PDB file of N, CA, C and O in Angstrom:
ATOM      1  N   UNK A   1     158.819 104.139  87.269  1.00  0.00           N
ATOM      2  CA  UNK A   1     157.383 104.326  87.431  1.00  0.00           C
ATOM      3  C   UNK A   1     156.615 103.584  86.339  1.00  0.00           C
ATOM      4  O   UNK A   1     155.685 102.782  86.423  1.00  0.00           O
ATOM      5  N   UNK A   2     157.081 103.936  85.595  1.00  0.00           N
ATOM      6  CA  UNK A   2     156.069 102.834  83.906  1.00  0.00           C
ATOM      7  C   UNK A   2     156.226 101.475  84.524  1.00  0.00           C
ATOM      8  O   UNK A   2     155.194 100.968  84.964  1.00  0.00           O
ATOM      9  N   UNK A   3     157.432 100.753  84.637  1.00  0.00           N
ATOM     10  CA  UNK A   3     157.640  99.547  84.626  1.00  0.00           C
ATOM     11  C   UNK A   3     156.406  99.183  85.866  1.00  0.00           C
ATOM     12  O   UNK A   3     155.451  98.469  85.560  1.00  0.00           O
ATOM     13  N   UNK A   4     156.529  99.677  87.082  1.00  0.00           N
ATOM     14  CA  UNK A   4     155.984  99.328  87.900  1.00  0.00           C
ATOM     15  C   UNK A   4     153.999  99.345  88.049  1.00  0.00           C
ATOM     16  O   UNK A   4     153.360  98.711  88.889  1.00  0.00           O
ATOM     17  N   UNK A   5     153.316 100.423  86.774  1.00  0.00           N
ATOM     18  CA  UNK A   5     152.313 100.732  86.498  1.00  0.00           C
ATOM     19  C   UNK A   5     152.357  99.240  85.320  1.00  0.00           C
ATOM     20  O   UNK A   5     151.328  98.586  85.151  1.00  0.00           O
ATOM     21  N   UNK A   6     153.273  98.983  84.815  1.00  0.00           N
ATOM     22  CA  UNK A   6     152.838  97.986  83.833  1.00  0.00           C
ATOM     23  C   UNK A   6     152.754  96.036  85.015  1.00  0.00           C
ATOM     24  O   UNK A   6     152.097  95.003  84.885  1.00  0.00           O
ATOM     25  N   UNK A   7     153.610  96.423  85.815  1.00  0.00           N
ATOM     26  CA  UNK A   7     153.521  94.820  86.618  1.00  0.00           C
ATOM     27  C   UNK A   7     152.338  95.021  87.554  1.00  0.00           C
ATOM     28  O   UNK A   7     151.903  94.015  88.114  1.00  0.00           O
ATOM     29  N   UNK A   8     151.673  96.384  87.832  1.00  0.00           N
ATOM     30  CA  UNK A   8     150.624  96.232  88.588  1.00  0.00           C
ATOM     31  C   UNK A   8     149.394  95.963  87.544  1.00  0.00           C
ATOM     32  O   UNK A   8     148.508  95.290  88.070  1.00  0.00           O
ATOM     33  N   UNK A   9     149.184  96.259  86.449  1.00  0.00           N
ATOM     34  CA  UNK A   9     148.227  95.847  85.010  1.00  0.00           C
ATOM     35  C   UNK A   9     147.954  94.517  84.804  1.00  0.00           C
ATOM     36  O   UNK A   9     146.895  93.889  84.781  1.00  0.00           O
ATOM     37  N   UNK A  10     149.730  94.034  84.579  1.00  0.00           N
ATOM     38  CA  UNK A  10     149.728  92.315  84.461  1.00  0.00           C
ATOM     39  C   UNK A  10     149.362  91.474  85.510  1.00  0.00           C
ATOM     40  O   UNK A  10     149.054  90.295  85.335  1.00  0.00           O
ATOM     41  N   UNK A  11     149.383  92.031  86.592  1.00  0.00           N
ATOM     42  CA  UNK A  11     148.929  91.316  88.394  1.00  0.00           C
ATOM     43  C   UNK A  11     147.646  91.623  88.182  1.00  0.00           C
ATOM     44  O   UNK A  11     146.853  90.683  88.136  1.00  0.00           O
ATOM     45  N   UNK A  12     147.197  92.866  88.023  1.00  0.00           N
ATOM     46  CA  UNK A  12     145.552  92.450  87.750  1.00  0.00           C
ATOM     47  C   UNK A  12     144.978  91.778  87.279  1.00  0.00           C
ATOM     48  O   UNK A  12     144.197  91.107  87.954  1.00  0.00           O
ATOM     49  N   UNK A  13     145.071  91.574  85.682  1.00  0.00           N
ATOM     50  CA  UNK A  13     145.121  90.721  84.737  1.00  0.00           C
ATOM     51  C   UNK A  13     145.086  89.126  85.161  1.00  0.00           C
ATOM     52  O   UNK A  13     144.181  88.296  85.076  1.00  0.00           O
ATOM     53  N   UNK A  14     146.132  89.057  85.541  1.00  0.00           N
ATOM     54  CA  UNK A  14     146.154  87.488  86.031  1.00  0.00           C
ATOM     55  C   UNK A  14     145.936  86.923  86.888  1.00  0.00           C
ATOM     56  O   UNK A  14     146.128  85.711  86.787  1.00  0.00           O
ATOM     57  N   UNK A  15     145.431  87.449  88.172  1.00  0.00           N
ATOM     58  CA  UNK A  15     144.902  87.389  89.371  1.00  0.00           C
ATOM     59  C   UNK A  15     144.077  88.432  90.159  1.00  0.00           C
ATOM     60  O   UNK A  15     144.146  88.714  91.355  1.00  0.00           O
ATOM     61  N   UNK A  16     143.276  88.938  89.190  1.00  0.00           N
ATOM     62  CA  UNK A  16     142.003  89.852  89.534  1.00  0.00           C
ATOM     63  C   UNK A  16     141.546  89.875  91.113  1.00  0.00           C
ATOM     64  O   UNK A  16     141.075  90.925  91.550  1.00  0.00           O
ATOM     65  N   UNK A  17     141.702  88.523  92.136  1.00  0.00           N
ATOM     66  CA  UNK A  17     140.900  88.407  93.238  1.00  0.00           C
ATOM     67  C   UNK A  17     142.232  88.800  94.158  1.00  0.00           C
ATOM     68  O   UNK A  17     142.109  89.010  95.365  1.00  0.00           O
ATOM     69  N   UNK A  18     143.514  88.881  93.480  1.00  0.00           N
ATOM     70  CA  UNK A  18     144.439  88.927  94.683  1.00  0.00           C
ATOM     71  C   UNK A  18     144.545  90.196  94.689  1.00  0.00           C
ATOM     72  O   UNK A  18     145.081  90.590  95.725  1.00  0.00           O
ATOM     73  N   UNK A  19     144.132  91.394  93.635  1.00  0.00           N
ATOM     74  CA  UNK A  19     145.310  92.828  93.060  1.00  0.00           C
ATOM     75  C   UNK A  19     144.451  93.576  93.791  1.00  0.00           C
ATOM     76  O   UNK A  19     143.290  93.263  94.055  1.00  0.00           O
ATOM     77  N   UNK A  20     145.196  94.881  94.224  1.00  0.00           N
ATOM     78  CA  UNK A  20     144.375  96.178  94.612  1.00  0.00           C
ATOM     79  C   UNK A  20     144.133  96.666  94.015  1.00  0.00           C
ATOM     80  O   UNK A  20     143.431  97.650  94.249  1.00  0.00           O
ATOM     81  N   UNK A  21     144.685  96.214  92.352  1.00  0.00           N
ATOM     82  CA  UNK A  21     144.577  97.468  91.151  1.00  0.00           C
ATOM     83  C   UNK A  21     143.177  96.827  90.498  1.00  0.00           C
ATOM     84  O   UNK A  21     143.055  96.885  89.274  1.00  0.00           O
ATOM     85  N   UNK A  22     142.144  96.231  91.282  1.00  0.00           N
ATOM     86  CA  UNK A  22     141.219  95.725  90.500  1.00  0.00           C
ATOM     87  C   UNK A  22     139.975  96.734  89.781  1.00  0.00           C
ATOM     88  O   UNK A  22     139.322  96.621  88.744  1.00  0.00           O
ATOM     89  N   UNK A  23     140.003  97.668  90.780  1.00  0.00           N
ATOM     90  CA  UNK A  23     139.011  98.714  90.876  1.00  0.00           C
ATOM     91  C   UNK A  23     139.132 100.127  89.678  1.00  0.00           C
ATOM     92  O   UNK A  23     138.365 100.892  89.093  1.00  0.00           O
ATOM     93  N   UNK A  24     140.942  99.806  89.810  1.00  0.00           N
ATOM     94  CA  UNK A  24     141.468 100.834  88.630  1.00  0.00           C
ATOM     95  C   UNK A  24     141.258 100.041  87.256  1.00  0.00           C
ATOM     96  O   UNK A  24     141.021 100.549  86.160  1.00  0.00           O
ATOM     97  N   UNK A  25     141.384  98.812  87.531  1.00  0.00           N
ATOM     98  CA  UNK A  25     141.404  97.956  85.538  1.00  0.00           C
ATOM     99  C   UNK A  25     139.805  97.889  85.188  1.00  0.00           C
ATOM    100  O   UNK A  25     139.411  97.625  84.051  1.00  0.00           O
ATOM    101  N   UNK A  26     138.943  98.150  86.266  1.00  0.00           N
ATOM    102  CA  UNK A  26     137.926  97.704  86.178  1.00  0.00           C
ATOM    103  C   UNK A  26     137.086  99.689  85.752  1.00  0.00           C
ATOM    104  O   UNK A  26     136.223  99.784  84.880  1.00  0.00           O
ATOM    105  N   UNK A  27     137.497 100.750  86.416  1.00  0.00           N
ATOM    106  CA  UNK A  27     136.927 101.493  85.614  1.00  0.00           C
ATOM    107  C   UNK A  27     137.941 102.046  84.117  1.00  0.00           C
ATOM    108  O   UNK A  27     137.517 102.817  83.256  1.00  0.00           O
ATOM    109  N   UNK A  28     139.088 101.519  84.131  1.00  0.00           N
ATOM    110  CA  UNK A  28     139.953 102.011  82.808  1.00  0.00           C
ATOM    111  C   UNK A  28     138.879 101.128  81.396  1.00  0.00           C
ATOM    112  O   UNK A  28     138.383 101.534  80.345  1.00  0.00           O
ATOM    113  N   UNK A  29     138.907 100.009  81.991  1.00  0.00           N
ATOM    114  CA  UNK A  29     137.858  99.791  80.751  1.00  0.00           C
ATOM    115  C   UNK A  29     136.639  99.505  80.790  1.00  0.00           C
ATOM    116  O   UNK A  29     136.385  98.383  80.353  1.00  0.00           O
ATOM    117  N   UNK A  30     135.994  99.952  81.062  1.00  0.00           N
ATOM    118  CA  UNK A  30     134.916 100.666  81.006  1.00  0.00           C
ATOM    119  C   UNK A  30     134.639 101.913  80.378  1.00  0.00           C
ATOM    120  O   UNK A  30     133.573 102.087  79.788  1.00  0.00           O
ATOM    121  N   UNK A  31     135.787 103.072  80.483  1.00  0.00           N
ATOM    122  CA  UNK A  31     135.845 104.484  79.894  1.00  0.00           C
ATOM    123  C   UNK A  31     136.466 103.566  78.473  1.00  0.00           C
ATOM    124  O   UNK A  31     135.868 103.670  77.402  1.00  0.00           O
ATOM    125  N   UNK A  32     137.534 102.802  78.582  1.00  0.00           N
ATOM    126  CA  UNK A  32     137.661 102.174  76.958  1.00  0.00           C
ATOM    127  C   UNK A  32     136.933 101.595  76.462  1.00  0.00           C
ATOM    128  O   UNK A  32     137.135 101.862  75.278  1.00  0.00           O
ATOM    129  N   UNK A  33     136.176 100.949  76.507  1.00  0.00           N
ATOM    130  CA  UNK A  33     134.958 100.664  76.314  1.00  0.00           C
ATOM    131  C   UNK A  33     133.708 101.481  75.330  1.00  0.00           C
ATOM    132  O   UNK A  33     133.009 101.245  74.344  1.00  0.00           O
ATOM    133  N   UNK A  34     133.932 102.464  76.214  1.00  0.00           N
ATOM    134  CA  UNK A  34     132.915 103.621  75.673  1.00  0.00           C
ATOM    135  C   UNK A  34     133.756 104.398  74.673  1.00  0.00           C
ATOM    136  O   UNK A  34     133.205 104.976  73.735  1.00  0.00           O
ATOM    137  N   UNK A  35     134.961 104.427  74.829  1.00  0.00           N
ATOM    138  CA  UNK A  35     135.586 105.341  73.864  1.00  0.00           C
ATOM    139  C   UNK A  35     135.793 104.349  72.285  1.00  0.00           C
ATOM    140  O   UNK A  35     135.907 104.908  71.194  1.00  0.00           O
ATOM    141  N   UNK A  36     135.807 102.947  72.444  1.00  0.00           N
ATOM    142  CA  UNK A  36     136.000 102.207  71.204  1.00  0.00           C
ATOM    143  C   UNK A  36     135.099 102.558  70.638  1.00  0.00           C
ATOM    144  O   UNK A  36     135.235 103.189  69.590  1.00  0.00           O
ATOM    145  N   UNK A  37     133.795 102.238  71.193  1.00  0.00           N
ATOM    146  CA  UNK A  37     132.346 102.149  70.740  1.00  0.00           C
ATOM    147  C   UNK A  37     132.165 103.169  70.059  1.00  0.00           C
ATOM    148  O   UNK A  37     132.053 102.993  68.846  1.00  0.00           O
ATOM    149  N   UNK A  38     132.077 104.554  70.593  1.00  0.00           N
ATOM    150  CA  UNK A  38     132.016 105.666  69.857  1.00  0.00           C
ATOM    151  C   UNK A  38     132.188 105.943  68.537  1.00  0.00           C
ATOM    152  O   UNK A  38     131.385 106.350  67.697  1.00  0.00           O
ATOM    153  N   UNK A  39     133.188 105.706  68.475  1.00  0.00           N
ATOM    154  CA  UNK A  39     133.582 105.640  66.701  1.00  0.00           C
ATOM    155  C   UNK A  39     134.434 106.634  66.643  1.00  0.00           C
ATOM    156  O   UNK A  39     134.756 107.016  65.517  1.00  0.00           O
ATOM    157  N   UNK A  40     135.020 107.309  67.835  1.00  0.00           N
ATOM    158  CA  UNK A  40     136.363 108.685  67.818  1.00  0.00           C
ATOM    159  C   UNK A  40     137.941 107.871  67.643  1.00  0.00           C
ATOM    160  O   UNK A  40     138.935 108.388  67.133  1.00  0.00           O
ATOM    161  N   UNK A  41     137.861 106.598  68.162  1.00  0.00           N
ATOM    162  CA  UNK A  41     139.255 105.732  67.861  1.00  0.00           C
ATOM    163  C   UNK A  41     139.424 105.776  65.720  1.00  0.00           C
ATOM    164  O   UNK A  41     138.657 105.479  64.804  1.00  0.00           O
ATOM    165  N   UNK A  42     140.821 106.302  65.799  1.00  0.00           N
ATOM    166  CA  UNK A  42     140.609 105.640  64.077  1.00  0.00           C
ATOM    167  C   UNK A  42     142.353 104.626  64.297  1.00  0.00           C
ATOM    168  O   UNK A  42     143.180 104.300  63.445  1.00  0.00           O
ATOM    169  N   UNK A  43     142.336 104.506  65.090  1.00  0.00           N
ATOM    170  CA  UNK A  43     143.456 103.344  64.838  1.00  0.00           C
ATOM    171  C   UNK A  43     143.414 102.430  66.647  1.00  0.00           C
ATOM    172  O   UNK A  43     143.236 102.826  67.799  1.00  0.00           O
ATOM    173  N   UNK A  44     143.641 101.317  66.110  1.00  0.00           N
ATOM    174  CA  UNK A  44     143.549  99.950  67.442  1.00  0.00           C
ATOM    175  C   UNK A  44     144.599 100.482  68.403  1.00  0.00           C
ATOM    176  O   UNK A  44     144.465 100.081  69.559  1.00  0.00           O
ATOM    177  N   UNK A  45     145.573 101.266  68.176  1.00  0.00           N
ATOM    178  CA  UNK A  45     146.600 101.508  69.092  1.00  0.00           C
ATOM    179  C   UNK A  45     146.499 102.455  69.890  1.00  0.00           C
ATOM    180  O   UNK A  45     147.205 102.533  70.895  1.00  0.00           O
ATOM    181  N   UNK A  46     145.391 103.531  69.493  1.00  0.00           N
ATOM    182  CA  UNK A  46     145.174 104.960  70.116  1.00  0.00           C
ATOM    183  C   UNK A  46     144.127 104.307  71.439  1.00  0.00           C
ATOM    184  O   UNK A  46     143.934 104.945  72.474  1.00  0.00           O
ATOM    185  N   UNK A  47     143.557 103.023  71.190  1.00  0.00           N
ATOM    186  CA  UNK A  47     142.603 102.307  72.310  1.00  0.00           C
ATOM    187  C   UNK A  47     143.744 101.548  73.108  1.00  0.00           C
ATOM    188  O   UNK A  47     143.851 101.706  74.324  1.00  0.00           O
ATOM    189  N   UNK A  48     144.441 100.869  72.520  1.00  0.00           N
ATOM    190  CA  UNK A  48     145.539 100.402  73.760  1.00  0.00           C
ATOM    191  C   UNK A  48     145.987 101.312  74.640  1.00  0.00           C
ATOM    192  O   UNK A  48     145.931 101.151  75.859  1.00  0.00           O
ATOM    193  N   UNK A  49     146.621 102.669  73.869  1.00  0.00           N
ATOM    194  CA  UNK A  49     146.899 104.103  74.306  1.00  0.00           C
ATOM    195  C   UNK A  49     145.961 104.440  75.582  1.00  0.00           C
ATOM    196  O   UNK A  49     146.568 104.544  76.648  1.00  0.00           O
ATOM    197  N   UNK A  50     144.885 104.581  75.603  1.00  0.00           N
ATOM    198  CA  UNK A  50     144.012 105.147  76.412  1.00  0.00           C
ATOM    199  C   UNK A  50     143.858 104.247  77.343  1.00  0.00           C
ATOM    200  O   UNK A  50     143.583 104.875  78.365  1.00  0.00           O
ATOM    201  N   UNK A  51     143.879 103.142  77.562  1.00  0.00           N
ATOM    202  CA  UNK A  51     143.344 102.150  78.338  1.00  0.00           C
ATOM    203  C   UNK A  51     144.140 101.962  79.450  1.00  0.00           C
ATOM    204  O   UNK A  51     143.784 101.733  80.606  1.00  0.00           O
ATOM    205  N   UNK A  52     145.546 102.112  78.872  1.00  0.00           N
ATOM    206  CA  UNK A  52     147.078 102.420  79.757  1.00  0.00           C
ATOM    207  C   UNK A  52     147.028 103.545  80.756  1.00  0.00           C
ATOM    208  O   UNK A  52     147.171 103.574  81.979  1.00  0.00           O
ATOM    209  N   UNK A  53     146.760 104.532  79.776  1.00  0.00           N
ATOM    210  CA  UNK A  53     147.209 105.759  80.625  1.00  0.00           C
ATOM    211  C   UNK A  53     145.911 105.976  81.464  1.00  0.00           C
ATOM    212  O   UNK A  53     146.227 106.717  82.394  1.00  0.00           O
ATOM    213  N   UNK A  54     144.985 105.749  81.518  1.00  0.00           N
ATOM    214  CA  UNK A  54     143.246 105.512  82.170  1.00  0.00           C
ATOM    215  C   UNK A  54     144.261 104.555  83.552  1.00  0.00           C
ATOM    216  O   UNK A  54     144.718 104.927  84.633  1.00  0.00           O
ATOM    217  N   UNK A  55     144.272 103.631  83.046  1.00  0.00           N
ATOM    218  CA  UNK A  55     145.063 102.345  84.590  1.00  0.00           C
ATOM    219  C   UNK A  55     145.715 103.350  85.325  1.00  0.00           C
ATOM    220  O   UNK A  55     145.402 103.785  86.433  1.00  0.00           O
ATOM    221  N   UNK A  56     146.856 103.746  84.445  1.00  0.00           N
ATOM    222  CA  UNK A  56     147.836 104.221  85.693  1.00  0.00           C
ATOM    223  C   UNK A  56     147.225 105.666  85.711  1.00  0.00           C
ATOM    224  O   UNK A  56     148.171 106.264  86.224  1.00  0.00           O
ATOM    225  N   UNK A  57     146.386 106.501  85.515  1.00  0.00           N
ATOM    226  CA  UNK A  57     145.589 107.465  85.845  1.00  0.00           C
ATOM    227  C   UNK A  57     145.058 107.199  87.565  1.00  0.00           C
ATOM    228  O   UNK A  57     145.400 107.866  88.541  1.00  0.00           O
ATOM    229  N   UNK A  58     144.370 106.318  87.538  1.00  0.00           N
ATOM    230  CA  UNK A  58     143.497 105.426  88.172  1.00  0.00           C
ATOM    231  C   UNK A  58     144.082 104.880  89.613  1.00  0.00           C
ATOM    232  O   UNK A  58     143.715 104.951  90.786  1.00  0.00           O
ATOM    233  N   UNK A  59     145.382 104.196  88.774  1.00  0.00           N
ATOM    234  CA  UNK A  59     146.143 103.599  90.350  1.00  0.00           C
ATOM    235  C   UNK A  59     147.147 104.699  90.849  1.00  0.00           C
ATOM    236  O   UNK A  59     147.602 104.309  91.924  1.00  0.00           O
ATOM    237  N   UNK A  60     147.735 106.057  90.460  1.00  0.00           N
ATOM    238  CA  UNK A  60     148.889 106.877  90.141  1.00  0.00           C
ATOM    239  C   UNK A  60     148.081 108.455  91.379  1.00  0.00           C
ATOM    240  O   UNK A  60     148.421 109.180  92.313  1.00  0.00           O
ATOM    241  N   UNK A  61     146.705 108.134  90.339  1.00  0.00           N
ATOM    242  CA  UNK A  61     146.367 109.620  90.803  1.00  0.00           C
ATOM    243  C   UNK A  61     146.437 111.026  90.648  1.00  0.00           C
ATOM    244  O   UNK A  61     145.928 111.967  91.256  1.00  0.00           O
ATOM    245  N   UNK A  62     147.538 110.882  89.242  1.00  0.00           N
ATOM    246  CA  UNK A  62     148.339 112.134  88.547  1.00  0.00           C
ATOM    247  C   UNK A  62     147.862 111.515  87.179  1.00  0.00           C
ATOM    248  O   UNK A  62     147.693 110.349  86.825  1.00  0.00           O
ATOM    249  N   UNK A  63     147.696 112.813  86.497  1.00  0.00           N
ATOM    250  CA  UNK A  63     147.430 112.621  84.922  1.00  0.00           C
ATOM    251  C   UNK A  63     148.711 112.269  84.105  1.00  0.00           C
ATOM    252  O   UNK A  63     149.673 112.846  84.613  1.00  0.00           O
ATOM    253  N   UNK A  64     148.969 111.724  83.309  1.00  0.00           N
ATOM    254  CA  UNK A  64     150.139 110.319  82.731  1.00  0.00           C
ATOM    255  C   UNK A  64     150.372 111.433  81.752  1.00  0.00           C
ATOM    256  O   UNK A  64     151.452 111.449  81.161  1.00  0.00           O
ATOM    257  N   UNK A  65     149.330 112.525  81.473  1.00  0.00           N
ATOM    258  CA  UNK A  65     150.309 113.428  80.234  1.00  0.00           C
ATOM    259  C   UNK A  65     151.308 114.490  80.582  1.00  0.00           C
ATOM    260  O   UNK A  65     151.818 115.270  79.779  1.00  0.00           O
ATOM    261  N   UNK A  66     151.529 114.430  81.866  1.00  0.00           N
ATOM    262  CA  UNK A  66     152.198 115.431  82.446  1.00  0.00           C
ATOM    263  C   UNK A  66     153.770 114.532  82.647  1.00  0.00           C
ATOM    264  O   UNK A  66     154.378 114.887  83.657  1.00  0.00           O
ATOM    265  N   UNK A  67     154.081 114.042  82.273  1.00  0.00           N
ATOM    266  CA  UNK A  67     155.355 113.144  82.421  1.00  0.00           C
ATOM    267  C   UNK A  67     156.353 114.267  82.003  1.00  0.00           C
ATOM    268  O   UNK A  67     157.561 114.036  81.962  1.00  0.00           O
TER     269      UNK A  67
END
């Protein structure tokens, strides 16, 4: 399941007009976005963190902390 949430990220990524996952990369950052800005991030990795689990939130449909 990860692997496959991570090749649907990189297909977005690199071909935005072909992916179905456009709609999911497109509100994951946006909420990252707002969460950098804020000033609640205190380390660059806790924003990579969120941005991930937001995608496959997004394309999954199940919350990513329940693994």
């Amino acid at each position: 399941m990860e692997n496959d949430i991570g090749k649907r990220l990189v297909g977005a990524l690199k071909h935005p007009q072909d992916s179905d996952s456009l709609e999911s990369l497109a509100k994951a950052l946006e909420i990252t976005k707002a969460y950098a800005s804020s000033g609640s991030a205190t380390h660059f990795s806790a924003i990579a963190r969120v941005f991930y689990d937001l995608f496959e939130m997004f394309e999954t449909g199940k919350d990513p902390r329940q693994k």
